[in-house]
């Protein structure tokens, strides 16, 4: 399906922007059997132009996909990644979920809020930074974590976080803790999230020592995961290495298929009779 440039006539976009958005929207819609499934990347796309999901952006998505503006708004207001007012060049997100909070995330947020003079989802006067409290980003092994446009800055303190914010406001390049690619702007990031890569994915964040520690221990001890088997089939017992601690799995008899599975002709609980 090709996006109809006429569909954008209700928006306030100029002809050049309409042409560019229409070409990108056509590429997005082609990824899906049903074009309206492209709404999420299209919201990122209009965000990459306006810096937020504007009224024009909502109208463009609605007209292009043949759905109502109310339907587009309902989606855009559900996900916090879509901004309904102009965002800063950088979103600085402080994880204040449980582990990061107890490791200092709340203190980092409070310090940044004082330092920048803004609260949650507010933007500094110079338009550089929008500060946010964010939920767990599965980097708890590096708690407390701060994210800049979704790039990880690990093991932060109030001092390192404020220094990071100062660099961003000065326009200095900043590089995530486990990556080599400098952080891009909110608009650039939005275009990547719309599915138009910048070719720097291999420079991005990788796994670090804390993340790989469990895998390393498992390999040293010869642990392997059980095979998942087919539905209704017995699960293979777990191979365990010599752990040597009281009560460890190495001291328990290995599970057998009859311990772990309900056979085809058995009902749950039948073994107990
Ligand atoms: S609690 Fe902060 S990354 Fe998980």
PDB file of C-alpha atoms and ligand atoms in Angstrom:
ATOM      1  CA  UNK A   1       0.000   0.000   0.000  1.00  0.00           C
ATOM      2  CA  UNK A   2       1.249   3.483  -0.854  1.00  0.00           C
ATOM      3  CA  UNK A   3       0.409   6.342   1.484  1.00  0.00           C
ATOM      4  CA  UNK A   4      -1.717   8.977  -0.214  1.00  0.00           C
ATOM      5  CA  UNK A   5      -0.100  12.433   0.041  1.00  0.00           C
ATOM      6  CA  UNK A   6      -3.603  13.926  -0.101  1.00  0.00           C
ATOM      7  CA  UNK A   7      -4.272  12.218   3.195  1.00  0.00           C
ATOM      8  CA  UNK A   8      -2.002  14.721   4.894  1.00  0.00           C
ATOM      9  CA  UNK A   9      -3.815  17.805   3.613  1.00  0.00           C
ATOM     10  CA  UNK A  10      -5.619  18.331   6.933  1.00  0.00           C
ATOM     11  CA  UNK A  11      -2.290  18.727   8.709  1.00  0.00           C
ATOM     12  CA  UNK A  12      -0.256  21.894   8.975  1.00  0.00           C
ATOM     13  CA  UNK A  13       2.852  20.250   7.492  1.00  0.00           C
ATOM     14  CA  UNK A  14       4.464  21.912   4.487  1.00  0.00           C
ATOM     15  CA  UNK A  15       4.669  20.088   1.151  1.00  0.00           C
ATOM     16  CA  UNK A  16       8.262  18.931   1.676  1.00  0.00           C
ATOM     17  CA  UNK A  17       7.474  17.435   5.080  1.00  0.00           C
ATOM     18  CA  UNK A  18       4.357  15.746   3.720  1.00  0.00           C
ATOM     19  CA  UNK A  19       6.364  14.194   0.879  1.00  0.00           C
ATOM     20  CA  UNK A  20       9.017  12.905   3.250  1.00  0.00           C
ATOM     21  CA  UNK A  21       6.507  11.564   5.797  1.00  0.00           C
ATOM     22  CA  UNK A  22       4.469   9.934   3.039  1.00  0.00           C
ATOM     23  CA  UNK A  23       7.486   8.078   1.672  1.00  0.00           C
ATOM     24  CA  UNK A  24       8.445   6.852   5.130  1.00  0.00           C
ATOM     25  CA  UNK A  25       4.859   5.919   6.007  1.00  0.00           C
ATOM     26  CA  UNK A  26       4.630   3.846   2.825  1.00  0.00           C
ATOM     27  CA  UNK A  27       7.754   1.932   3.870  1.00  0.00           C
ATOM     28  CA  UNK A  28       6.340   1.369   7.354  1.00  0.00           C
ATOM     29  CA  UNK A  29       2.940   0.147   6.143  1.00  0.00           C
ATOM     30  CA  UNK A  30       4.612  -2.294   3.744  1.00  0.00           C
ATOM     31  CA  UNK A  31       5.979  -4.186   6.749  1.00  0.00           C
ATOM     32  CA  UNK A  32       2.544  -5.346   7.866  1.00  0.00           C
ATOM     33  CA  UNK A  33      -0.316  -7.393   6.348  1.00  0.00           C
ATOM     34  CA  UNK A  34      -2.709  -4.751   7.694  1.00  0.00           C
ATOM     35  CA  UNK A  35      -1.347  -1.199   7.272  1.00  0.00           C
ATOM     36  CA  UNK A  36      -2.922   0.044  10.502  1.00  0.00           C
ATOM     37  CA  UNK A  37      -0.546  -2.284  12.368  1.00  0.00           C
ATOM     38  CA  UNK A  38       2.095   0.325  11.517  1.00  0.00           C
ATOM     39  CA  UNK A  39       0.644   2.869  13.912  1.00  0.00           C
ATOM     40  CA  UNK A  40       3.284   2.453  16.638  1.00  0.00           C
ATOM     41  CA  UNK A  41       6.293   3.093  14.354  1.00  0.00           C
ATOM     42  CA  UNK A  42       4.377   5.873  12.623  1.00  0.00           C
ATOM     43  CA  UNK A  43       3.928   7.634  15.950  1.00  0.00           C
ATOM     44  CA  UNK A  44       7.702   7.444  16.421  1.00  0.00           C
ATOM     45  CA  UNK A  45       8.067   8.780  12.878  1.00  0.00           C
ATOM     46  CA  UNK A  46       5.979  11.907  13.481  1.00  0.00           C
ATOM     47  CA  UNK A  47       7.757  12.306  16.810  1.00  0.00           C
ATOM     48  CA  UNK A  48      11.047  12.353  14.891  1.00  0.00           C
ATOM     49  CA  UNK A  49       9.769  15.359  12.927  1.00  0.00           C
ATOM     50  CA  UNK A  50       8.056  17.390  15.643  1.00  0.00           C
ATOM     51  CA  UNK A  51       9.902  16.238  18.758  1.00  0.00           C
ATOM     52  CA  UNK A  52       6.599  14.981  20.157  1.00  0.00           C
ATOM     53  CA  UNK A  53       3.300  13.578  18.935  1.00  0.00           C
ATOM     54  CA  UNK A  54       1.711  16.800  17.773  1.00  0.00           C
ATOM     55  CA  UNK A  55      -1.821  17.462  16.567  1.00  0.00           C
ATOM     56  CA  UNK A  56      -0.457  17.414  13.012  1.00  0.00           C
ATOM     57  CA  UNK A  57       1.250  14.094  13.700  1.00  0.00           C
ATOM     58  CA  UNK A  58      -1.967  12.551  14.975  1.00  0.00           C
ATOM     59  CA  UNK A  59      -3.899  13.791  11.947  1.00  0.00           C
ATOM     60  CA  UNK A  60      -1.234  12.480   9.588  1.00  0.00           C
ATOM     61  CA  UNK A  61      -1.341   9.004  11.159  1.00  0.00           C
ATOM     62  CA  UNK A  62      -5.157   8.952  11.201  1.00  0.00           C
ATOM     63  CA  UNK A  63      -5.603  10.118   7.617  1.00  0.00           C
ATOM     64  CA  UNK A  64      -2.846   7.881   6.263  1.00  0.00           C
ATOM     65  CA  UNK A  65      -4.029   4.743   8.040  1.00  0.00           C
ATOM     66  CA  UNK A  66      -7.743   5.394   7.567  1.00  0.00           C
ATOM     67  CA  UNK A  67      -8.555   5.436  11.265  1.00  0.00           C
ATOM     68  CA  UNK A  68      -9.900   8.171  13.515  1.00  0.00           C
ATOM     69  CA  UNK A  69      -7.830  10.781  15.332  1.00  0.00           C
ATOM     70  CA  UNK A  70      -9.415   9.509  18.551  1.00  0.00           C
ATOM     71  CA  UNK A  71      -8.029   6.019  17.874  1.00  0.00           C
ATOM     72  CA  UNK A  72      -4.551   7.431  17.261  1.00  0.00           C
ATOM     73  CA  UNK A  73      -4.751   9.571  20.407  1.00  0.00           C
ATOM     74  CA  UNK A  74      -5.842   6.584  22.461  1.00  0.00           C
ATOM     75  CA  UNK A  75      -2.661   4.731  21.497  1.00  0.00           C
ATOM     76  CA  UNK A  76      -0.376   7.771  21.802  1.00  0.00           C
ATOM     77  CA  UNK A  77      -1.571   8.530  25.319  1.00  0.00           C
ATOM     78  CA  UNK A  78      -1.246   4.905  26.476  1.00  0.00           C
ATOM     79  CA  UNK A  79       2.525   4.564  26.022  1.00  0.00           C
ATOM     80  CA  UNK A  80       4.852   6.884  27.912  1.00  0.00           C
ATOM     81  CA  UNK A  81       7.406   6.737  25.078  1.00  0.00           C
ATOM     82  CA  UNK A  82       5.088   8.996  23.090  1.00  0.00           C
ATOM     83  CA  UNK A  83       5.252  12.601  24.255  1.00  0.00           C
ATOM     84  CA  UNK A  84       2.227  14.854  24.049  1.00  0.00           C
ATOM     85  CA  UNK A  85       4.184  18.060  24.540  1.00  0.00           C
ATOM     86  CA  UNK A  86       7.554  19.185  23.131  1.00  0.00           C
ATOM     87  CA  UNK A  87      10.350  17.046  24.512  1.00  0.00           C
ATOM     88  CA  UNK A  88      13.897  18.117  25.265  1.00  0.00           C
ATOM     89  CA  UNK A  89      16.810  17.151  23.043  1.00  0.00           C
ATOM     90  CA  UNK A  90      17.577  14.486  25.624  1.00  0.00           C
ATOM     91  CA  UNK A  91      15.230  12.511  27.840  1.00  0.00           C
ATOM     92  CA  UNK A  92      17.088  11.810  31.061  1.00  0.00           C
ATOM     93  CA  UNK A  93      15.277   8.919  32.714  1.00  0.00           C
ATOM     94  CA  UNK A  94      16.123   7.915  36.250  1.00  0.00           C
ATOM     95  CA  UNK A  95      15.066   4.400  37.178  1.00  0.00           C
ATOM     96  CA  UNK A  96      13.230   4.604  40.479  1.00  0.00           C
ATOM     97  CA  UNK A  97      11.855   1.077  40.388  1.00  0.00           C
ATOM     98  CA  UNK A  98      12.507  -1.106  43.410  1.00  0.00           C
ATOM     99  CA  UNK A  99      16.144  -2.142  43.077  1.00  0.00           C
ATOM    100  CA  UNK A 100      17.411   1.113  41.610  1.00  0.00           C
ATOM    101  CA  UNK A 101      15.416   3.049  44.197  1.00  0.00           C
ATOM    102  CA  UNK A 102      17.006   1.259  47.151  1.00  0.00           C
ATOM    103  CA  UNK A 103      20.432   1.573  45.509  1.00  0.00           C
ATOM    104  CA  UNK A 104      20.074   5.347  45.215  1.00  0.00           C
ATOM    105  CA  UNK A 105      17.712   6.031  42.294  1.00  0.00           C
ATOM    106  CA  UNK A 106      15.402   8.238  44.336  1.00  0.00           C
ATOM    107  CA  UNK A 107      18.363  10.279  45.592  1.00  0.00           C
ATOM    108  CA  UNK A 108      19.608  10.689  42.007  1.00  0.00           C
ATOM    109  CA  UNK A 109      16.203  11.864  40.810  1.00  0.00           C
ATOM    110  CA  UNK A 110      15.877  14.364  43.663  1.00  0.00           C
ATOM    111  CA  UNK A 111      19.373  15.739  43.039  1.00  0.00           C
ATOM    112  CA  UNK A 112      18.773  16.085  39.297  1.00  0.00           C
ATOM    113  CA  UNK A 113      15.396  17.681  39.892  1.00  0.00           C
ATOM    114  CA  UNK A 114      16.975  20.294  42.183  1.00  0.00           C
ATOM    115  CA  UNK A 115      19.954  20.805  39.870  1.00  0.00           C
ATOM    116  CA  UNK A 116      17.870  21.226  36.709  1.00  0.00           C
ATOM    117  CA  UNK A 117      14.911  22.998  38.323  1.00  0.00           C
ATOM    118  CA  UNK A 118      12.367  20.632  36.773  1.00  0.00           C
ATOM    119  CA  UNK A 119      10.197  17.765  37.972  1.00  0.00           C
ATOM    120  CA  UNK A 120       9.000  14.569  36.311  1.00  0.00           C
ATOM    121  CA  UNK A 121       8.129  14.995  32.611  1.00  0.00           C
ATOM    122  CA  UNK A 122       9.258  18.618  32.657  1.00  0.00           C
ATOM    123  CA  UNK A 123      11.824  20.213  30.368  1.00  0.00           C
ATOM    124  CA  UNK A 124      14.617  22.642  31.189  1.00  0.00           C
ATOM    125  CA  UNK A 125      14.198  26.214  29.902  1.00  0.00           C
ATOM    126  CA  UNK A 126      16.967  25.718  27.335  1.00  0.00           C
ATOM    127  CA  UNK A 127      15.069  22.747  25.838  1.00  0.00           C
ATOM    128  CA  UNK A 128      18.005  20.420  26.438  1.00  0.00           C
ATOM    129  CA  UNK A 129      16.664  17.950  28.988  1.00  0.00           C
ATOM    130  CA  UNK A 130      13.340  16.383  29.853  1.00  0.00           C
ATOM    131  CA  UNK A 131      13.608  14.665  33.215  1.00  0.00           C
ATOM    132  CA  UNK A 132      11.630  11.504  33.911  1.00  0.00           C
ATOM    133  CA  UNK A 133      11.161   8.824  36.481  1.00  0.00           C
ATOM    134  CA  UNK A 134      11.273   5.558  34.553  1.00  0.00           C
ATOM    135  CA  UNK A 135      10.369   1.972  35.333  1.00  0.00           C
ATOM    136  CA  UNK A 136      12.759  -0.990  35.409  1.00  0.00           C
ATOM    137  CA  UNK A 137      14.732  -1.340  32.195  1.00  0.00           C
ATOM    138  CA  UNK A 138      16.104  -4.792  32.967  1.00  0.00           C
ATOM    139  CA  UNK A 139      19.506  -3.446  33.903  1.00  0.00           C
ATOM    140  CA  UNK A 140      19.099  -4.077  37.634  1.00  0.00           C
ATOM    141  CA  UNK A 141      22.591  -5.615  37.762  1.00  0.00           C
ATOM    142  CA  UNK A 142      23.910  -2.084  37.115  1.00  0.00           C
ATOM    143  CA  UNK A 143      21.630  -0.299  39.587  1.00  0.00           C
ATOM    144  CA  UNK A 144      21.087   2.548  39.989  1.00  0.00           C
ATOM    145  CA  UNK A 145      20.635   3.207  36.281  1.00  0.00           C
ATOM    146  CA  UNK A 146      20.078   6.446  34.384  1.00  0.00           C
ATOM    147  CA  UNK A 147      19.063   6.414  30.713  1.00  0.00           C
ATOM    148  CA  UNK A 148      19.636   9.156  28.165  1.00  0.00           C
ATOM    149  CA  UNK A 149      17.379   8.665  25.150  1.00  0.00           C
ATOM    150  CA  UNK A 150      17.209   4.978  26.155  1.00  0.00           C
ATOM    151  CA  UNK A 151      20.988   4.495  26.340  1.00  0.00           C
ATOM    152  CA  UNK A 152      22.288   3.049  29.613  1.00  0.00           C
ATOM    153  CA  UNK A 153      24.414   4.894  32.128  1.00  0.00           C
ATOM    154  CA  UNK A 154      25.201   2.338  34.801  1.00  0.00           C
ATOM    155  CA  UNK A 155      25.970   2.520  38.520  1.00  0.00           C
ATOM    156  CA  UNK A 156      25.198   6.201  38.781  1.00  0.00           C
ATOM    157  CA  UNK A 157      25.434   8.499  41.784  1.00  0.00           C
ATOM    158  CA  UNK A 158      23.867  11.946  42.286  1.00  0.00           C
ATOM    159  CA  UNK A 159      27.270  13.450  41.406  1.00  0.00           C
ATOM    160  CA  UNK A 160      27.852  11.476  38.191  1.00  0.00           C
ATOM    161  CA  UNK A 161      24.254  12.041  37.076  1.00  0.00           C
ATOM    162  CA  UNK A 162      24.443  15.816  37.512  1.00  0.00           C
ATOM    163  CA  UNK A 163      27.803  15.871  35.711  1.00  0.00           C
ATOM    164  CA  UNK A 164      26.184  13.905  32.873  1.00  0.00           C
ATOM    165  CA  UNK A 165      23.302  16.375  32.696  1.00  0.00           C
ATOM    166  CA  UNK A 166      25.733  19.309  32.593  1.00  0.00           C
ATOM    167  CA  UNK A 167      27.592  17.752  29.656  1.00  0.00           C
ATOM    168  CA  UNK A 168      24.349  17.226  27.770  1.00  0.00           C
ATOM    169  CA  UNK A 169      23.342  20.857  28.304  1.00  0.00           C
ATOM    170  CA  UNK A 170      26.727  22.002  27.020  1.00  0.00           C
ATOM    171  CA  UNK A 171      26.251  19.916  23.869  1.00  0.00           C
ATOM    172  CA  UNK A 172      29.211  17.643  24.638  1.00  0.00           C
ATOM    173  CA  UNK A 173      29.252  14.107  23.236  1.00  0.00           C
ATOM    174  CA  UNK A 174      28.300  11.531  25.835  1.00  0.00           C
ATOM    175  CA  UNK A 175      28.778   7.787  25.444  1.00  0.00           C
ATOM    176  CA  UNK A 176      26.823   5.102  27.313  1.00  0.00           C
ATOM    177  CA  UNK A 177      28.670   3.073  29.925  1.00  0.00           C
ATOM    178  CA  UNK A 178      28.746  -0.125  27.855  1.00  0.00           C
ATOM    179  CA  UNK A 179      28.793   1.251  24.340  1.00  0.00           C
ATOM    180  CA  UNK A 180      30.871   3.229  21.895  1.00  0.00           C
ATOM    181  CA  UNK A 181      28.187   5.224  20.073  1.00  0.00           C
ATOM    182  CA  UNK A 182      27.595   8.730  21.346  1.00  0.00           C
ATOM    183  CA  UNK A 183      24.032   9.459  22.377  1.00  0.00           C
ATOM    184  CA  UNK A 184      21.880  10.901  19.605  1.00  0.00           C
ATOM    185  CA  UNK A 185      19.063  13.425  19.915  1.00  0.00           C
ATOM    186  CA  UNK A 186      15.484  12.613  20.831  1.00  0.00           C
ATOM    187  CA  UNK A 187      14.353  13.200  17.248  1.00  0.00           C
ATOM    188  CA  UNK A 188      17.106  10.996  15.829  1.00  0.00           C
ATOM    189  CA  UNK A 189      16.283   8.274  18.336  1.00  0.00           C
ATOM    190  CA  UNK A 190      12.601   8.482  17.394  1.00  0.00           C
ATOM    191  CA  UNK A 191      13.459   7.873  13.745  1.00  0.00           C
ATOM    192  CA  UNK A 192      15.460   4.773  14.700  1.00  0.00           C
ATOM    193  CA  UNK A 193      12.492   3.518  16.747  1.00  0.00           C
ATOM    194  CA  UNK A 194      10.298   4.058  13.685  1.00  0.00           C
ATOM    195  CA  UNK A 195      12.451   1.424  12.008  1.00  0.00           C
ATOM    196  CA  UNK A 196      14.991   3.510  10.110  1.00  0.00           C
ATOM    197  CA  UNK A 197      18.366   2.460  11.565  1.00  0.00           C
ATOM    198  CA  UNK A 198      21.319   4.831  11.648  1.00  0.00           C
ATOM    199  CA  UNK A 199      23.790   1.997  10.985  1.00  0.00           C
ATOM    200  CA  UNK A 200      25.380   2.200  14.424  1.00  0.00           C
ATOM    201  CA  UNK A 201      23.656  -0.748  16.116  1.00  0.00           C
ATOM    202  CA  UNK A 202      26.941  -2.662  16.452  1.00  0.00           C
ATOM    203  CA  UNK A 203      28.395   0.211  18.454  1.00  0.00           C
ATOM    204  CA  UNK A 204      25.569  -0.020  20.973  1.00  0.00           C
ATOM    205  CA  UNK A 205      25.350  -1.323  24.471  1.00  0.00           C
ATOM    206  CA  UNK A 206      26.448  -4.910  25.056  1.00  0.00           C
ATOM    207  CA  UNK A 207      26.416  -7.296  27.987  1.00  0.00           C
ATOM    208  CA  UNK A 208      28.855  -6.540  30.783  1.00  0.00           C
ATOM    209  CA  UNK A 209      30.513  -8.606  33.507  1.00  0.00           C
ATOM    210  CA  UNK A 210      27.627  -8.502  36.023  1.00  0.00           C
ATOM    211  CA  UNK A 211      25.173  -9.727  33.388  1.00  0.00           C
ATOM    212  CA  UNK A 212      27.434 -12.574  32.299  1.00  0.00           C
ATOM    213  CA  UNK A 213      28.458 -13.683  35.807  1.00  0.00           C
ATOM    214  CA  UNK A 214      25.657 -16.270  36.116  1.00  0.00           C
ATOM    215  CA  UNK A 215      26.456 -17.762  32.719  1.00  0.00           C
ATOM    216  CA  UNK A 216      30.143 -18.000  33.630  1.00  0.00           C
ATOM    217  CA  UNK A 217      29.377 -19.818  36.892  1.00  0.00           C
ATOM    218  CA  UNK A 218      26.982 -22.210  35.135  1.00  0.00           C
ATOM    219  CA  UNK A 219      29.625 -23.088  32.555  1.00  0.00           C
ATOM    220  CA  UNK A 220      32.295 -23.617  35.210  1.00  0.00           C
ATOM    221  CA  UNK A 221      29.976 -25.994  37.089  1.00  0.00           C
ATOM    222  CA  UNK A 222      28.651 -27.808  34.041  1.00  0.00           C
ATOM    223  CA  UNK A 223      25.062 -26.725  34.571  1.00  0.00           C
ATOM    224  CA  UNK A 224      22.706 -26.937  31.646  1.00  0.00           C
ATOM    225  CA  UNK A 225      19.096 -26.002  31.187  1.00  0.00           C
ATOM    226  CA  UNK A 226      16.404 -28.670  30.817  1.00  0.00           C
ATOM    227  CA  UNK A 227      15.116 -29.317  27.341  1.00  0.00           C
ATOM    228  CA  UNK A 228      11.633 -27.993  26.895  1.00  0.00           C
ATOM    229  CA  UNK A 229      10.341 -31.116  25.080  1.00  0.00           C
ATOM    230  CA  UNK A 230       7.058 -31.240  23.228  1.00  0.00           C
ATOM    231  CA  UNK A 231       3.751 -30.391  24.807  1.00  0.00           C
ATOM    232  CA  UNK A 232       2.635 -33.354  26.928  1.00  0.00           C
ATOM    233  CA  UNK A 233       6.010 -35.117  26.613  1.00  0.00           C
ATOM    234  CA  UNK A 234       8.308 -35.793  29.590  1.00  0.00           C
ATOM    235  CA  UNK A 235      10.835 -33.104  30.470  1.00  0.00           C
ATOM    236  CA  UNK A 236      14.468 -34.222  30.430  1.00  0.00           C
ATOM    237  CA  UNK A 237      16.124 -34.083  33.861  1.00  0.00           C
ATOM    238  CA  UNK A 238      18.546 -31.226  34.528  1.00  0.00           C
ATOM    239  CA  UNK A 239      22.247 -32.091  34.374  1.00  0.00           C
ATOM    240  CA  UNK A 240      23.903 -30.673  37.453  1.00  0.00           C
ATOM    241  CA  UNK A 241      27.555 -30.315  38.271  1.00  0.00           C
ATOM    242  CA  UNK A 242      29.176 -30.751  41.670  1.00  0.00           C
ATOM    243  CA  UNK A 243      27.925 -27.786  43.605  1.00  0.00           C
ATOM    244  CA  UNK A 244      28.831 -29.232  46.982  1.00  0.00           C
ATOM    245  CA  UNK A 245      26.588 -27.130  49.177  1.00  0.00           C
ATOM    246  CA  UNK A 246      24.126 -28.710  51.619  1.00  0.00           C
ATOM    247  CA  UNK A 247      20.679 -28.850  50.114  1.00  0.00           C
ATOM    248  CA  UNK A 248      21.908 -28.023  46.628  1.00  0.00           C
ATOM    249  CA  UNK A 249      20.477 -29.690  43.569  1.00  0.00           C
ATOM    250  CA  UNK A 250      23.653 -31.810  43.345  1.00  0.00           C
ATOM    251  CA  UNK A 251      22.658 -33.593  46.564  1.00  0.00           C
ATOM    252  CA  UNK A 252      19.103 -34.259  45.472  1.00  0.00           C
ATOM    253  CA  UNK A 253      18.341 -37.327  43.339  1.00  0.00           C
ATOM    254  CA  UNK A 254      17.970 -36.314  39.722  1.00  0.00           C
ATOM    255  CA  UNK A 255      14.377 -35.959  38.614  1.00  0.00           C
ATOM    256  CA  UNK A 256      13.063 -38.694  36.374  1.00  0.00           C
ATOM    257  CA  UNK A 257      10.449 -38.306  33.693  1.00  0.00           C
ATOM    258  CA  UNK A 258       7.846 -39.934  35.928  1.00  0.00           C
ATOM    259  CA  UNK A 259       8.627 -37.341  38.637  1.00  0.00           C
ATOM    260  CA  UNK A 260       8.251 -34.413  36.367  1.00  0.00           C
ATOM    261  CA  UNK A 261       5.583 -35.147  33.831  1.00  0.00           C
ATOM    262  CA  UNK A 262       2.024 -36.238  33.590  1.00  0.00           C
ATOM    263  CA  UNK A 263       1.982 -39.054  31.034  1.00  0.00           C
ATOM    264  CA  UNK A 264      -0.394 -39.087  28.120  1.00  0.00           C
ATOM    265  CA  UNK A 265      -2.697 -41.557  29.844  1.00  0.00           C
ATOM    266  CA  UNK A 266      -2.360 -40.186  33.367  1.00  0.00           C
ATOM    267  CA  UNK A 267      -4.334 -37.459  35.033  1.00  0.00           C
ATOM    268  CA  UNK A 268      -2.760 -34.912  37.373  1.00  0.00           C
ATOM    269  CA  UNK A 269      -2.385 -36.366  40.869  1.00  0.00           C
ATOM    270  CA  UNK A 270      -2.803 -39.990  39.735  1.00  0.00           C
ATOM    271  CA  UNK A 271       0.641 -40.995  41.103  1.00  0.00           C
ATOM    272  CA  UNK A 272      -0.459 -40.065  44.602  1.00  0.00           C
ATOM    273  CA  UNK A 273      -3.238 -42.668  44.686  1.00  0.00           C
TER     274      UNK A 273
HETATM  275  S1  LIG B   1      15.084  -1.612  38.925  1.00  0.00           S
HETATM  276 FE1  LIG B   1      16.237  -0.179  37.741  1.00  0.00          FE
HETATM  277  S2  LIG B   1      16.847  -1.324  35.983  1.00  0.00           S
HETATM  278 FE2  LIG B   1      15.665  -2.730  37.132  1.00  0.00          FE
END
